[in-house]
Amino acid sequence: MKTDQPLLQSFKLGATTLKNRVVMAPMTRSRADNPENAPTDMHVEYYTQRASAGLIITEGSQVSPQAVGYIHTPGIHSAAQVAGWKKVVDAVHAEDGKIFIQLWHVGRMSHPDFHNGDKPLAPSAVNPIAKAFTSEGFKNTVEPKAMTLEDIQQTQEDFVTAAKNAMEAGFDGVEIHSSNGYLFHQFFNKNSNVRTDNYGGSIENKARFFFETLDKVKAVMPENKIGVRLNPSLNGVFGIDATEETIPTFDYIVERLNNYDLAYLHLSEPFTDVSDIDFLETEIAKHYRPKYHGNLMINANFDQESGNAVIKEGNADLVAYGKLYISNPDLVERFAIKAPTAEWDQDTFYTQGEKGYTDYPKYNVQAQEA
C-alpha cells in the first residue's frame, strides 16, 4: 500500500514483515464462556475481521489455571485452548495477517473464586484493594499468598510452557504482559513487593523475576518473536500506586532490554492524569524513545492523526489501538481513505455473545456516496 501516512507503511518486526504499523492492542473481551476457557469459532471470526492490521496482539491469555483473574478469558495452557487458538491463527494467516498472543498472569488481581478457595499468588501478601470480576459479579480482592521460591520457579515454567504452546498453535510471536498492575508489575512496585529476599528490595531484585522469566522463554523460542509490554506511569488503577522509585525502575528495565533482540517493546501512555505528580512521566514515548534502541510500540488513546504524528516525529515505530479496534474491524481501511470511525458500545466490552463483538459493520463507501 503506497501512502504518505506513516501508519500505513510496512515495517520489519523481528522475524516478520508487517504490511502496516497499525496494531490491534490486546483487549480482554470475556467471550471464552465454555468449561475449557478455550477460543471458539466466535474468536476466529472476531480476529479474522481485523486481520488487515499490521499486527494483532490477542487478549491476555492465562498461562496456567493459577494465572486467571477474570471470567471467560481464554488460556494457553491446555490442549483444547491450543486447538482453539490454532483455528484463530490459521484464519488470520489465511487473510495475510500477523498475530502474537499475549501471555498473562494476573497475580493478586484475582479472587479465591477462581482458585477453589485458595488465595491468588503475588510477590507479597498485600491486598491491592481492588475489584475482581467473577462469575458472581465484582468482588473485593483479598490478601494474596506471597509466592514461595517454588511458586516463582513454577510460574516461570508456566510461561515457558505457554510460549511452547503458542508456537504449536502457529502464532507469529508472544507478548509478555508485564504491565497494568498484573504479576510482573506487582514485583516492580515497592508497595506491592515488600519481599526481603532476592526478588525484593533493590530495583535490580524487583526486576529479577521478570528477567529470569524472559531468559527462560527466549531459551525455547527466538528472541525476535518476543514482545514485552510495560506501563511506566500507571498510577491509582489496577491496584498500583506509583512512587518516587517507579520511573527509575522502568528506566532500568527498559535500558536493560537493549541487551535483547526483542520483536518490540510495547509501552502505554499514562492511563490517568499524572501531570501533577512530579516523579512520573507524562509523555512515555518521548521519554523512552532515546533510551530504547529496538522497535518501540506505543498505546493509549491515539487516533489517526496522533498515531501518524508519533511515528513521523520518531517517538515510536508502531501504534497500538484498543477501543477503536472494537468498533472498527476495518480500521486500516478507514485510515487509508480517511473515513470516520464508528463509536464503540462500552456496555458490551465484557459481555458474552456476538453483540458488541463480531457485529460491528465495515465502512460502506457506497452507502455514504448514495
Short mmCIF file of C-alpha atoms in Angstrom, two decimals:
data_model
loop_
_atom_site.label_atom_id
_atom_site.label_comp_id
_atom_site.label_asym_id
_atom_site.label_seq_id
_atom_site.Cartn_x
_atom_site.Cartn_y
_atom_site.Cartn_z
CA MET A 1 0.00 0.00 0.00
CA LYS A 2 1.62 3.23 -1.15
CA THR A 3 0.84 6.06 1.19
CA ASP A 4 2.21 9.19 2.74
CA GLN A 5 0.73 8.12 6.09
CA PRO A 6 3.44 6.68 8.35
CA LEU A 7 0.83 4.39 9.94
CA LEU A 8 0.22 2.64 6.64
CA GLN A 9 3.83 1.95 5.72
CA SER A 10 5.24 -1.55 6.03
CA PHE A 11 7.64 -2.40 8.85
CA LYS A 12 10.18 -5.12 9.59
CA LEU A 13 9.33 -6.51 13.02
CA GLY A 14 11.76 -9.10 14.28
CA ALA A 15 11.19 -12.27 12.31
CA THR A 16 8.34 -10.95 10.21
CA THR A 17 7.33 -8.04 7.99
CA LEU A 18 4.16 -6.12 8.80
CA LYS A 19 2.05 -4.66 6.00
CA ASN A 20 1.41 -1.53 8.08
CA ARG A 21 2.19 -0.08 11.50
CA VAL A 22 -1.36 -0.21 12.86
CA VAL A 23 -1.51 -2.72 15.71
CA MET A 24 -4.60 -4.18 17.32
CA ALA A 25 -3.92 -3.86 21.04
CA PRO A 26 -4.57 -6.72 23.45
CA MET A 27 -8.03 -6.37 24.99
CA THR A 28 -9.91 -8.61 27.40
CA ARG A 29 -13.32 -9.42 25.89
CA SER A 30 -14.58 -12.34 28.09
CA ARG A 31 -16.01 -14.45 25.26
CA ALA A 32 -14.44 -17.82 26.14
CA ASP A 33 -17.55 -18.85 28.08
CA ASN A 34 -17.01 -22.61 27.98
CA PRO A 35 -15.67 -25.07 30.56
CA GLU A 36 -12.27 -25.20 28.86
CA ASN A 37 -11.89 -21.42 28.60
CA ALA A 38 -10.88 -22.14 25.02
CA PRO A 39 -11.23 -19.86 21.97
CA THR A 40 -14.29 -20.65 19.85
CA ASP A 41 -15.46 -20.02 16.28
CA MET A 42 -16.61 -16.62 17.50
CA HIS A 43 -12.98 -15.76 18.34
CA VAL A 44 -12.00 -16.92 14.87
CA GLU A 45 -14.46 -14.52 13.29
CA TYR A 46 -13.56 -11.62 15.60
CA TYR A 47 -9.83 -11.76 14.92
CA THR A 48 -10.19 -12.56 11.22
CA GLN A 49 -12.40 -9.50 10.76
CA ARG A 50 -9.42 -7.43 11.97
CA ALA A 51 -6.68 -9.21 10.02
CA SER A 52 -5.84 -6.11 7.95
CA ALA A 53 -3.99 -4.76 10.99
CA GLY A 54 -0.24 -4.84 10.59
CA LEU A 55 -0.19 -6.92 13.76
CA ILE A 56 -2.87 -8.35 16.04
CA ILE A 57 -2.00 -8.89 19.69
CA THR A 58 -4.57 -11.16 21.27
CA GLU A 59 -6.34 -10.60 24.53
CA GLY A 60 -4.36 -11.65 27.58
CA SER A 61 -4.33 -15.44 27.81
CA GLN A 62 -3.59 -17.04 31.15
CA VAL A 63 -0.51 -19.27 31.25
CA SER A 64 -1.98 -21.58 33.90
CA PRO A 65 -5.15 -22.07 35.96
CA GLN A 66 -3.42 -20.09 38.74
CA ALA A 67 -2.96 -17.14 36.39
CA VAL A 68 -6.65 -16.43 35.76
CA GLY A 69 -8.39 -13.44 37.29
CA TYR A 70 -11.41 -12.65 35.11
CA ILE A 71 -14.34 -14.71 33.88
CA HIS A 72 -14.37 -16.27 30.42
CA THR A 73 -10.82 -15.38 29.40
CA PRO A 74 -9.09 -17.86 27.07
CA GLY A 75 -5.97 -19.62 28.27
CA ILE A 76 -2.94 -21.10 26.53
CA HIS A 77 -2.15 -23.99 28.88
CA SER A 78 -4.43 -26.84 27.75
CA ALA A 79 -4.76 -28.89 24.57
CA ALA A 80 -8.26 -27.57 23.95
CA GLN A 81 -7.03 -23.99 24.26
CA VAL A 82 -4.13 -24.60 21.88
CA ALA A 83 -6.51 -26.17 19.38
CA GLY A 84 -8.89 -23.22 19.65
CA TRP A 85 -6.11 -20.71 19.16
CA LYS A 86 -4.75 -22.66 16.18
CA LYS A 87 -8.06 -22.12 14.39
CA VAL A 88 -7.75 -18.39 15.09
CA VAL A 89 -4.15 -18.22 13.89
CA ASP A 90 -4.82 -20.22 10.73
CA ALA A 91 -7.75 -17.98 9.83
CA VAL A 92 -5.77 -14.77 10.41
CA HIS A 93 -2.85 -16.11 8.38
CA ALA A 94 -5.25 -17.05 5.55
CA GLU A 95 -6.12 -13.33 5.38
CA ASP A 96 -2.40 -12.41 5.26
CA GLY A 97 -2.49 -11.20 8.86
CA LYS A 98 0.13 -11.47 11.60
CA ILE A 99 -0.77 -12.35 15.18
CA PHE A 100 1.02 -12.51 18.55
CA ILE A 101 -0.54 -13.93 21.71
CA GLN A 102 -0.28 -12.04 24.99
CA LEU A 103 0.89 -14.29 27.85
CA TRP A 104 -0.79 -13.31 31.10
CA HIS A 105 -0.71 -13.90 34.84
CA VAL A 106 -2.85 -11.50 36.87
CA GLY A 107 -1.24 -12.26 40.25
CA ARG A 108 -3.12 -10.64 43.11
CA MET A 109 -5.71 -9.06 40.79
CA SER A 110 -7.71 -12.27 41.15
CA HIS A 111 -10.02 -13.87 43.70
CA PRO A 112 -10.28 -17.21 45.57
CA ASP A 113 -13.40 -17.94 43.49
CA PHE A 114 -11.07 -18.73 40.59
CA HIS A 115 -8.80 -20.99 42.66
CA ASN A 116 -11.08 -23.38 44.55
CA GLY A 117 -10.98 -21.06 47.55
CA ASP A 118 -7.20 -20.69 47.62
CA LYS A 119 -5.62 -17.26 47.70
CA PRO A 120 -4.19 -15.90 44.46
CA LEU A 121 -0.42 -15.64 44.09
CA ALA A 122 1.53 -12.40 44.40
CA PRO A 123 5.02 -11.20 45.31
CA SER A 124 3.82 -10.28 48.80
CA ALA A 125 0.74 -10.66 50.97
CA VAL A 126 -0.54 -7.15 50.18
CA ASN A 127 -4.17 -6.68 49.16
CA PRO A 128 -4.48 -4.40 46.09
CA ILE A 129 -7.84 -3.14 47.45
CA ALA A 130 -9.47 -3.56 44.05
CA LYS A 131 -12.32 -5.48 42.44
CA ALA A 132 -12.19 -8.89 40.78
CA PHE A 133 -14.71 -9.73 38.05
CA THR A 134 -16.07 -13.17 38.99
CA SER A 135 -18.97 -15.33 37.83
CA GLU A 136 -21.00 -13.74 40.64
CA GLY A 137 -20.10 -10.20 39.66
CA PHE A 138 -17.48 -7.87 41.07
CA LYS A 139 -15.97 -8.90 44.40
CA ASN A 140 -13.38 -7.27 46.63
CA THR A 141 -9.87 -8.59 46.22
CA VAL A 142 -8.27 -10.38 49.18
CA GLU A 143 -4.85 -10.55 50.76
CA PRO A 144 -2.93 -12.81 48.35
CA LYS A 145 -0.42 -15.54 49.09
CA ALA A 146 3.20 -14.40 48.97
CA MET A 147 4.92 -16.57 46.39
CA THR A 148 7.48 -19.05 47.61
CA LEU A 149 10.64 -19.67 45.61
CA GLU A 150 8.95 -22.83 44.36
CA ASP A 151 5.93 -20.78 43.26
CA ILE A 152 8.23 -18.40 41.39
CA GLN A 153 10.01 -21.22 39.60
CA GLN A 154 6.73 -22.95 38.71
CA THR A 155 5.25 -19.73 37.34
CA GLN A 156 8.32 -19.19 35.18
CA GLU A 157 7.92 -22.72 33.84
CA ASP A 158 4.26 -21.94 33.13
CA PHE A 159 5.34 -19.06 30.91
CA VAL A 160 7.80 -21.36 29.12
CA THR A 161 5.08 -23.95 28.52
CA ALA A 162 2.71 -21.24 27.31
CA ALA A 163 5.34 -20.00 24.85
CA LYS A 164 5.79 -23.53 23.53
CA ASN A 165 2.03 -23.87 23.20
CA ALA A 166 1.87 -20.58 21.32
CA MET A 167 4.41 -21.88 18.82
CA GLU A 168 2.43 -25.12 18.47
CA ALA A 169 -0.67 -23.03 17.69
CA GLY A 170 1.30 -21.22 14.99
CA PHE A 171 1.46 -17.71 16.47
CA ASP A 172 3.96 -15.31 14.92
CA GLY A 173 5.19 -14.43 18.41
CA VAL A 174 4.25 -13.75 22.01
CA GLU A 175 3.89 -10.66 24.16
CA ILE A 176 4.78 -11.00 27.83
CA HIS A 177 2.23 -8.95 29.78
CA SER A 178 4.40 -7.13 32.33
CA SER A 179 2.01 -4.24 32.72
CA ASN A 180 -1.24 -2.83 34.12
CA GLY A 181 -0.88 -4.00 37.70
CA TYR A 182 -0.57 -7.70 36.92
CA LEU A 183 2.02 -10.14 38.30
CA PHE A 184 5.27 -8.79 36.87
CA HIS A 185 4.18 -5.21 37.53
CA GLN A 186 3.42 -6.20 41.12
CA PHE A 187 7.04 -7.31 41.50
CA PHE A 188 8.25 -3.96 40.09
CA ASN A 189 6.26 -1.82 42.55
CA LYS A 190 7.59 -1.32 46.07
CA ASN A 191 4.10 -1.04 47.57
CA SER A 192 3.07 -4.46 46.26
CA ASN A 193 6.50 -6.07 46.64
CA VAL A 194 7.80 -5.94 50.20
CA ARG A 195 9.95 -9.05 49.90
CA THR A 196 13.34 -9.18 51.64
CA ASP A 197 14.86 -11.97 49.52
CA ASN A 198 16.49 -11.81 46.07
CA TYR A 199 13.17 -10.78 44.50
CA GLY A 200 12.59 -7.65 46.59
CA GLY A 201 14.32 -4.58 47.94
CA SER A 202 16.57 -3.14 45.24
CA ILE A 203 15.40 -2.20 41.76
CA GLU A 204 17.54 -5.00 40.34
CA ASN A 205 15.95 -7.53 42.67
CA LYS A 206 12.41 -6.40 41.91
CA ALA A 207 13.10 -6.87 38.19
CA ARG A 208 14.73 -10.28 38.71
CA PHE A 209 11.56 -12.38 38.34
CA PHE A 210 10.75 -10.67 35.02
CA PHE A 211 14.22 -11.05 33.51
CA GLU A 212 14.59 -14.64 34.68
CA THR A 213 11.27 -15.44 33.03
CA LEU A 214 12.25 -13.63 29.83
CA ASP A 215 15.53 -15.56 29.72
CA LYS A 216 13.68 -18.86 30.12
CA VAL A 217 11.18 -18.00 27.40
CA LYS A 218 13.89 -16.97 24.95
CA ALA A 219 15.57 -20.31 25.53
CA VAL A 220 12.63 -22.05 23.83
CA MET A 221 11.78 -19.53 21.08
CA PRO A 222 13.61 -16.85 19.08
CA GLU A 223 14.08 -13.54 20.91
CA ASN A 224 12.83 -11.65 17.88
CA LYS A 225 9.44 -13.30 18.28
CA ILE A 226 9.03 -11.98 21.81
CA GLY A 227 7.44 -8.64 22.72
CA VAL A 228 7.20 -7.06 26.17
CA ARG A 229 4.52 -4.71 27.47
CA LEU A 230 5.13 -2.11 30.21
CA ASN A 231 3.10 0.76 31.68
CA PRO A 232 5.63 3.01 33.47
CA SER A 233 3.35 5.84 34.71
CA LEU A 234 0.43 3.67 35.80
CA ASN A 235 -0.99 5.19 38.98
CA GLY A 236 -4.14 4.81 41.03
CA VAL A 237 -5.61 1.96 38.96
CA PHE A 238 -5.21 -1.83 38.86
CA GLY A 239 -4.06 -1.71 42.47
CA ILE A 240 -0.86 0.20 41.65
CA ASP A 241 0.20 3.39 43.40
CA ALA A 242 3.33 4.82 41.87
CA THR A 243 6.27 6.05 43.97
CA GLU A 244 9.45 8.05 43.51
CA GLU A 245 11.12 4.76 42.62
CA THR A 246 8.71 3.93 39.79
CA ILE A 247 10.33 5.70 36.82
CA PRO A 248 13.91 4.75 37.86
CA THR A 249 12.68 1.14 37.98
CA PHE A 250 11.27 1.27 34.47
CA ASP A 251 14.31 3.17 33.21
CA TYR A 252 16.44 0.29 34.47
CA ILE A 253 14.17 -2.33 32.88
CA VAL A 254 13.94 -0.57 29.51
CA GLU A 255 17.66 0.12 29.26
CA ARG A 256 18.45 -3.48 30.19
CA LEU A 257 16.07 -4.69 27.48
CA ASN A 258 18.52 -3.25 24.95
CA ASN A 259 20.58 -6.37 25.65
CA TYR A 260 17.86 -8.45 23.99
CA ASP A 261 16.88 -8.78 20.33
CA LEU A 262 13.16 -8.44 21.03
CA ALA A 263 10.43 -8.06 18.42
CA TYR A 264 9.30 -4.90 20.20
CA LEU A 265 8.77 -3.03 23.44
CA HIS A 266 5.10 -2.06 23.92
CA LEU A 267 4.60 0.98 26.16
CA SER A 268 1.45 2.74 27.34
CA GLU A 269 0.98 6.44 27.81
CA PRO A 270 -0.48 7.27 31.26
CA PHE A 271 -3.98 5.85 31.82
CA THR A 272 -4.76 8.69 34.24
CA ASP A 273 -3.69 12.31 34.56
CA VAL A 274 -0.27 12.30 36.22
CA SER A 275 0.68 15.87 35.31
CA ASP A 276 0.62 16.94 38.96
CA ILE A 277 2.93 14.11 40.07
CA ASP A 278 6.47 15.34 39.57
CA PHE A 279 8.08 11.90 39.82
CA LEU A 280 6.06 10.40 36.94
CA GLU A 281 6.45 10.89 33.19
CA THR A 282 3.55 12.44 31.28
CA GLU A 283 4.94 11.59 27.80
CA ILE A 284 6.10 7.99 27.80
CA ALA A 285 7.05 7.65 24.12
CA LYS A 286 9.20 10.79 24.23
CA HIS A 287 10.88 9.70 27.46
CA TYR A 288 11.72 6.15 26.39
CA ARG A 289 12.48 6.55 22.69
CA PRO A 290 16.05 7.77 23.40
CA LYS A 291 16.54 5.01 25.98
CA TYR A 292 15.31 2.04 23.95
CA HIS A 293 17.14 1.11 20.76
CA GLY A 294 14.77 -1.55 19.41
CA ASN A 295 11.28 -1.42 17.92
CA LEU A 296 9.00 0.75 20.05
CA MET A 297 5.22 0.41 20.11
CA ILE A 298 3.05 2.98 21.87
CA ASN A 299 -0.54 2.71 23.06
CA ALA A 300 -3.37 4.59 24.80
CA ASN A 301 -5.89 7.00 23.27
CA PHE A 302 -4.26 7.53 19.89
CA ASP A 303 -6.35 8.42 16.85
CA GLN A 304 -5.29 8.51 13.21
CA GLU A 305 -3.75 11.97 13.39
CA SER A 306 -1.81 11.47 16.62
CA GLY A 307 -0.74 7.99 15.53
CA ASN A 308 0.77 9.31 12.31
CA ALA A 309 2.41 12.14 14.24
CA VAL A 310 4.12 9.99 16.89
CA ILE A 311 5.72 7.88 14.15
CA LYS A 312 6.66 10.87 11.98
CA GLU A 313 8.26 12.57 14.97
CA GLY A 314 10.38 9.48 15.55
CA ASN A 315 9.00 8.69 19.01
CA ALA A 316 7.52 5.30 18.06
CA ASP A 317 7.63 2.76 15.26
CA LEU A 318 4.18 1.23 15.78
CA VAL A 319 0.89 2.40 17.30
CA ALA A 320 -1.49 0.02 19.09
CA TYR A 321 -5.20 0.80 19.02
CA GLY A 322 -7.63 -0.64 21.55
CA LYS A 323 -11.23 0.56 21.69
CA LEU A 324 -11.11 1.83 18.10
CA TYR A 325 -10.49 -1.76 17.03
CA ILE A 326 -13.52 -2.99 18.93
CA SER A 327 -15.92 -0.93 16.81
CA ASN A 328 -13.87 -0.67 13.60
CA PRO A 329 -12.78 -4.09 12.34
CA ASP A 330 -11.62 -2.33 9.15
CA LEU A 331 -9.64 0.37 10.95
CA VAL A 332 -6.76 0.24 8.47
CA GLU A 333 -9.10 0.62 5.51
CA ARG A 334 -10.82 3.56 7.20
CA PHE A 335 -7.46 5.20 7.85
CA ALA A 336 -6.50 4.68 4.20
CA ILE A 337 -9.49 6.65 2.90
CA LYS A 338 -9.71 8.89 5.99
CA ALA A 339 -13.23 7.68 6.71
CA PRO A 340 -14.92 8.42 10.03
CA THR A 341 -14.62 5.81 12.76
CA ALA A 342 -17.57 4.13 14.47
CA GLU A 343 -18.32 4.53 18.16
CA TRP A 344 -17.94 1.54 20.49
CA ASP A 345 -20.55 0.22 22.90
CA GLN A 346 -18.85 0.05 26.29
CA ASP A 347 -21.75 -1.93 27.77
CA THR A 348 -20.74 -4.95 25.64
CA PHE A 349 -16.97 -4.90 26.25
CA TYR A 350 -17.08 -7.84 28.67
CA THR A 351 -20.42 -9.48 27.96
CA GLN A 352 -20.87 -12.80 26.17
CA GLY A 353 -22.19 -13.50 22.69
CA GLU A 354 -21.80 -11.80 19.32
CA LYS A 355 -23.35 -8.47 20.27
CA GLY A 356 -20.64 -5.85 20.51
CA TYR A 357 -18.06 -8.42 19.40
CA THR A 358 -18.45 -9.58 15.81
CA ASP A 359 -21.43 -7.46 14.71
CA TYR A 360 -19.69 -4.12 14.06
CA PRO A 361 -20.01 -3.44 10.31
CA LYS A 362 -17.26 -2.36 7.98
CA TYR A 363 -17.43 1.08 6.41
CA ASN A 364 -19.80 1.20 3.44
CA VAL A 365 -18.39 3.65 0.94
CA GLN A 366 -21.34 3.17 -1.47
CA ALA A 367 -23.87 3.96 1.25
CA GLN A 368 -22.03 7.14 2.12
CA GLU A 369 -21.96 8.23 -1.51
CA ALA A 370 -25.62 7.43 -2.17
#
